[in-house]
Each structure stands twice: as structure tokens, then as C-alpha cells.
JSON list of C-alpha atoms in Angstrom, two decimals:
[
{"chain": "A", "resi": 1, "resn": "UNK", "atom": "CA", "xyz": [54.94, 101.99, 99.07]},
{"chain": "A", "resi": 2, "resn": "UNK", "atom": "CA", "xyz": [57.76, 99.47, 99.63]},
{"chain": "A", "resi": 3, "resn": "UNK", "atom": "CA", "xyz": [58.61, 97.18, 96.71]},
{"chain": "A", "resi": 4, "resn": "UNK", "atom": "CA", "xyz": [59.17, 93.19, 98.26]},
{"chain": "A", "resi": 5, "resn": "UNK", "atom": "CA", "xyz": [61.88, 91.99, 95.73]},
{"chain": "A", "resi": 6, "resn": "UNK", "atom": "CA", "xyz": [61.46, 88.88, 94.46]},
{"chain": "A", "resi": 7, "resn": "UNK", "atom": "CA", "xyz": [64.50, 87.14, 92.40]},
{"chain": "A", "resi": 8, "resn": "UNK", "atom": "CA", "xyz": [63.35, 84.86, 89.62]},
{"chain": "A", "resi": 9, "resn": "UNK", "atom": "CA", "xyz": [65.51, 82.79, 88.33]},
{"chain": "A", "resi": 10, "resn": "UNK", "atom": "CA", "xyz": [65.85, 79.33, 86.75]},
{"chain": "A", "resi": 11, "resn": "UNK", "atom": "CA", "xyz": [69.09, 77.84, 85.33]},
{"chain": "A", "resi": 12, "resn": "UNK", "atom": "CA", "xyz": [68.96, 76.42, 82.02]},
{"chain": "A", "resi": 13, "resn": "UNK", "atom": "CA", "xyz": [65.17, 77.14, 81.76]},
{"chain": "A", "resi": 14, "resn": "UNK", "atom": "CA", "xyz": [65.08, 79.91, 79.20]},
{"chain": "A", "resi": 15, "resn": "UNK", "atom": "CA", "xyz": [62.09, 79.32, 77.16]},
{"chain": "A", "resi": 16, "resn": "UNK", "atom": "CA", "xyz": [59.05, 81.58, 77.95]},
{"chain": "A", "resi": 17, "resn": "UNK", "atom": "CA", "xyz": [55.64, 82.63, 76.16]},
{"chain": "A", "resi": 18, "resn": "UNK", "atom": "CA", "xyz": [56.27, 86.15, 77.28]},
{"chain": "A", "resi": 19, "resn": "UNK", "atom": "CA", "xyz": [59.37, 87.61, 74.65]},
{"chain": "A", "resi": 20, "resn": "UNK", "atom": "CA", "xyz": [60.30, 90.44, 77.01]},
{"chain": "A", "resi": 21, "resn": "UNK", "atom": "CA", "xyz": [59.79, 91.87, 80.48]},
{"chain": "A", "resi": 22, "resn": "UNK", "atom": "CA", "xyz": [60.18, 95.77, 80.89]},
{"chain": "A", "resi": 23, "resn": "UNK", "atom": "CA", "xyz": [63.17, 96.50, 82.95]},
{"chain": "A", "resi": 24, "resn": "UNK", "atom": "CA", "xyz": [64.87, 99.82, 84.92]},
{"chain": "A", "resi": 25, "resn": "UNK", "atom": "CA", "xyz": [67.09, 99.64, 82.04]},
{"chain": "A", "resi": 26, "resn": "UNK", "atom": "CA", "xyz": [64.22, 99.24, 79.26]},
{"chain": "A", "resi": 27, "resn": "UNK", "atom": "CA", "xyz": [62.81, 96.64, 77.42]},
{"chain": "A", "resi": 28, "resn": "UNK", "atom": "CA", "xyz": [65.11, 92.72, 78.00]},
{"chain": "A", "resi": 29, "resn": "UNK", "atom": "CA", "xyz": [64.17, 89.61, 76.43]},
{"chain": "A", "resi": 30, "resn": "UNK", "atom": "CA", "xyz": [63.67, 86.81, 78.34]},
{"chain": "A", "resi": 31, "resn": "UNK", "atom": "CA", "xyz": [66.20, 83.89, 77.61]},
{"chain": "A", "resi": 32, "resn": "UNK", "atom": "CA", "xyz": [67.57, 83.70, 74.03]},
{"chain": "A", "resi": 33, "resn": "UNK", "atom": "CA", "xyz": [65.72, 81.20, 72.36]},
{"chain": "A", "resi": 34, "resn": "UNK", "atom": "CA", "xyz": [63.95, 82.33, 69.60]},
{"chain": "A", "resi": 35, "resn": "UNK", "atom": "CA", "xyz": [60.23, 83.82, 70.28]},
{"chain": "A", "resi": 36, "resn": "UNK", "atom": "CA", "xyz": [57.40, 83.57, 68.10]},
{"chain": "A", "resi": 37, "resn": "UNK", "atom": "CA", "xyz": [55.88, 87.10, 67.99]},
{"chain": "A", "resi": 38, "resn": "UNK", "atom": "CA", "xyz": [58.66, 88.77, 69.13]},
{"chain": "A", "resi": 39, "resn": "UNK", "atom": "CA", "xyz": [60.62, 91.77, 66.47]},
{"chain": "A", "resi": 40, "resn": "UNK", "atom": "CA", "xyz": [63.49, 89.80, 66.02]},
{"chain": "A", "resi": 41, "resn": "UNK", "atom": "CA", "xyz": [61.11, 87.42, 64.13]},
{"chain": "A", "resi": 42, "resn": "UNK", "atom": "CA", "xyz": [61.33, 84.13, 65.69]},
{"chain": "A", "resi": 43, "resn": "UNK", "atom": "CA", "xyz": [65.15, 84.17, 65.14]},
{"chain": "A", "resi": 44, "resn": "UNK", "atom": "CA", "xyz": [67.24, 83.36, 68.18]},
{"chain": "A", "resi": 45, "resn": "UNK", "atom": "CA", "xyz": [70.14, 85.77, 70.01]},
{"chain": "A", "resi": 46, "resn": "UNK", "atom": "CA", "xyz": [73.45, 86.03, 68.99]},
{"chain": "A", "resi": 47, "resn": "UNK", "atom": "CA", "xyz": [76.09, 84.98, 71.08]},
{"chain": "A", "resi": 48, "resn": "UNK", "atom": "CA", "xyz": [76.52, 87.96, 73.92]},
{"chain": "A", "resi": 49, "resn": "UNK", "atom": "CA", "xyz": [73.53, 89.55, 73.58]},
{"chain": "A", "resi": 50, "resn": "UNK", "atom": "CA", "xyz": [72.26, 90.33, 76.68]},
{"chain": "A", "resi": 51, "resn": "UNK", "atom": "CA", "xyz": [68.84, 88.81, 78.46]},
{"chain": "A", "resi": 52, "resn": "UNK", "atom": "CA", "xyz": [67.15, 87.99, 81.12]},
{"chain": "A", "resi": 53, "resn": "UNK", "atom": "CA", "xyz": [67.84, 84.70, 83.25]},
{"chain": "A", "resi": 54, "resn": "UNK", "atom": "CA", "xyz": [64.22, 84.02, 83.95]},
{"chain": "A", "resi": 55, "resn": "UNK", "atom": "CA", "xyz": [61.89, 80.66, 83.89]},
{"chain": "A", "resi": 56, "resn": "UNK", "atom": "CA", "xyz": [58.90, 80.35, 81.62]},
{"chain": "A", "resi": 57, "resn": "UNK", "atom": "CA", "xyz": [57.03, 79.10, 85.19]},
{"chain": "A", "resi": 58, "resn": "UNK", "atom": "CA", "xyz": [58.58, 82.28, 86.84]},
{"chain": "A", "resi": 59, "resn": "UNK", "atom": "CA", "xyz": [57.13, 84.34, 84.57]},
{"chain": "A", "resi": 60, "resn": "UNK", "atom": "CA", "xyz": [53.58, 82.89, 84.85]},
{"chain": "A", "resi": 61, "resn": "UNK", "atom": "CA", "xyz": [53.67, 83.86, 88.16]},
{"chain": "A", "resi": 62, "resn": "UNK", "atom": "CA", "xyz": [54.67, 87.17, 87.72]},
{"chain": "A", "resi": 63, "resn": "UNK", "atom": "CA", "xyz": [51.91, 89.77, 88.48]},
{"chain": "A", "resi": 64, "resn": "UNK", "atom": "CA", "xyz": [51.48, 92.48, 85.73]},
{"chain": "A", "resi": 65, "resn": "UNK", "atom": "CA", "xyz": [53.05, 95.99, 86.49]},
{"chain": "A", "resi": 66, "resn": "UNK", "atom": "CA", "xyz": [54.41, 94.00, 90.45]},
{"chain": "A", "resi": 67, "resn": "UNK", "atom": "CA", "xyz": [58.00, 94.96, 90.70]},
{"chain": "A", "resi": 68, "resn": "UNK", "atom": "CA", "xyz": [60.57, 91.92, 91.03]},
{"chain": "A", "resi": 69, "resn": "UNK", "atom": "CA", "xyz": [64.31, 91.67, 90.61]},
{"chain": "A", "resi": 70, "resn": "UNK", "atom": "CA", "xyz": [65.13, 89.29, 87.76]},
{"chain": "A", "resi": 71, "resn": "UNK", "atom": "CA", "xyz": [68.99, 88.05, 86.83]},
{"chain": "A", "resi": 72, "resn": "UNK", "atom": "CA", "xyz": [71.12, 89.78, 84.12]},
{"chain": "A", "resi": 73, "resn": "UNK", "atom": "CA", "xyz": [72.47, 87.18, 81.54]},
{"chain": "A", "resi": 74, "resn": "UNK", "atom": "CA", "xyz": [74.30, 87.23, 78.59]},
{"chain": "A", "resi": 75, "resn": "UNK", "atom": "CA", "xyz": [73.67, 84.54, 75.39]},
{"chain": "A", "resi": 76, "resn": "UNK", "atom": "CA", "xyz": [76.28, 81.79, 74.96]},
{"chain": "A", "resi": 77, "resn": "UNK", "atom": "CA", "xyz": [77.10, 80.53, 71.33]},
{"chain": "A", "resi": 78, "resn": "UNK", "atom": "CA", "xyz": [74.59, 77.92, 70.01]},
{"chain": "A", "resi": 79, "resn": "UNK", "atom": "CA", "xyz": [77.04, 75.06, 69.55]},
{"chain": "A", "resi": 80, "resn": "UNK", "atom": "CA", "xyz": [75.41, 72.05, 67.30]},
{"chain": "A", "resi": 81, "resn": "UNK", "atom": "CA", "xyz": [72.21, 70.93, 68.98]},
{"chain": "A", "resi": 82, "resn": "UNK", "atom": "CA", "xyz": [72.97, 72.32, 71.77]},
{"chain": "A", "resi": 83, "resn": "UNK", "atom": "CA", "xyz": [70.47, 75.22, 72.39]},
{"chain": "A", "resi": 84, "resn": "UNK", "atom": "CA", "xyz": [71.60, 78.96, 73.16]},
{"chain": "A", "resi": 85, "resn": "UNK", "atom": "CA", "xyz": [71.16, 79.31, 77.43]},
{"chain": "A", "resi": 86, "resn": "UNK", "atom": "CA", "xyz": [71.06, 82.85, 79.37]},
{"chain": "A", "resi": 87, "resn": "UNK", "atom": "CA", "xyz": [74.42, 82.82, 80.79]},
{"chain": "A", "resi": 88, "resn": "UNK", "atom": "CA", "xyz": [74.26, 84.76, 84.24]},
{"chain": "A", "resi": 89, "resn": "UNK", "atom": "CA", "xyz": [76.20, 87.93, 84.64]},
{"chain": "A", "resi": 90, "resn": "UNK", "atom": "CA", "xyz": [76.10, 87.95, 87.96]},
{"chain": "A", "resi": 91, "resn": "UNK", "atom": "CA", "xyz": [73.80, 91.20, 88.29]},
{"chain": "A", "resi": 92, "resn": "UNK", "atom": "CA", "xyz": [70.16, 91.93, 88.69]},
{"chain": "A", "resi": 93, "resn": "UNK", "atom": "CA", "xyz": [67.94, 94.77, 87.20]},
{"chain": "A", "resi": 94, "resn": "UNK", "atom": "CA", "xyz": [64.18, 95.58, 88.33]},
{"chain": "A", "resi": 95, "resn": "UNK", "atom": "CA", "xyz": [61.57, 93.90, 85.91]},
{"chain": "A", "resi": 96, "resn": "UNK", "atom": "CA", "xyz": [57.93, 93.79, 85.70]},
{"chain": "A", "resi": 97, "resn": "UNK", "atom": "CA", "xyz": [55.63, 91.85, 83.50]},
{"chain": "A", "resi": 98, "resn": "UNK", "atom": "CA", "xyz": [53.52, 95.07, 81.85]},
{"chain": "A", "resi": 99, "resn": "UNK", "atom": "CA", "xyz": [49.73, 95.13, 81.32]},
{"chain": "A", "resi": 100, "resn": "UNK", "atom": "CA", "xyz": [49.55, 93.98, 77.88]},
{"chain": "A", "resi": 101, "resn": "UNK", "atom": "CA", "xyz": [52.16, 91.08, 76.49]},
{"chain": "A", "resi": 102, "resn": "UNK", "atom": "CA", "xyz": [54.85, 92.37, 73.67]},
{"chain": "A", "resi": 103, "resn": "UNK", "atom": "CA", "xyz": [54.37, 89.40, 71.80]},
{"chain": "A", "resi": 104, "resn": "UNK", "atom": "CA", "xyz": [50.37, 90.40, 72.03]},
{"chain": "A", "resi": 105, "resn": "UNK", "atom": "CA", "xyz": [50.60, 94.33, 70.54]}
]
């Protein structure tokens, strides 16, 4: 069947209860703030890692296992109190929420 592609995105929203979506290109985590739950133990991303530029609402919305597009991003450096944001990259990789939640197994 044909996929309709929806692009989520939401600049400087980066926070999300979901850690990571599964993508074309394997598992991404969303944002890079850190995510309870999540393997990297509640710590957040070093500067350059990359992630996916996608809004905690966005993600709600998401149907499990539907197909979307979502934005490529790469970390910035967390400069005083200024949190860590999901710098776009300018390119876009297939993502889907799956069944059951990685911060859940």
C-alpha cells in the first residue's frame, strides 16, 4: 500500500516521553535531552550526536508501526543553562513509533 508521509517536526521542542523512534536507518533518539528509561541512563547527548528533530506532541500523535518522515538533527553543545536542542541537518529518514515503547521493555 502507499505510505502518506507525514513530516513531524517542532523547533526547539525536543523533550518527549518516548526515548526513541525506530528509523530506516535503525533505532534514533528523539531530541537530546536526557530520558528517563532510556540506555544511556537519563544522561543527556553529547554535542554531535545525532537525533531526531521531533515534538513530544508530535509524537503523541504518532500511530504505532504508521510510517512518517521525521527530521535528521544533530546535538548542539549544552552551553550553561542553556539546554542541549536537536539541531536540524537538513535531511529526513522514515520513522515509526513501534508497538511497545523502548523506555517500556
Amino acid at each position: 500500500h502507499a505510505h502518506t508521509a507525514y513530516y513531524f517536526s517542532v523547533f526547539g521542542q525536543t523533550s518527549a516521553t518516548t526515548c526513541t523512534l525506530e528509523t530506516a536507518a535503525g533505532q534514533k533518539k528523539i531530541g537530546c535531552k536526557a530520558c528517563a528509561g532510556h540506555r544511556s541512563h537519563g544522561t543527556s547527548s553529547s554535542a554531535g550526536t545525532e537525533c531526531l528533530n521531533v515534538g513530544e506532541e508530535a509524537v503523541k500523535k504518532m500511530s504505532e508501526n504508521y510510517h512518517h518522515f521525521c527530521l535528521l538533527g544533530v546535538c548542539s553543545e549544552a552551553k550553561g543553562d542553556t539546554e542541549q536542542q536537536c539541531l536540524p541537518s537538513g535531511l529526513a529518514v522514515e520513522c515509526w513509533k513501534p508497538k511497545l515503547s523502548a523506555c517500556n521493555s
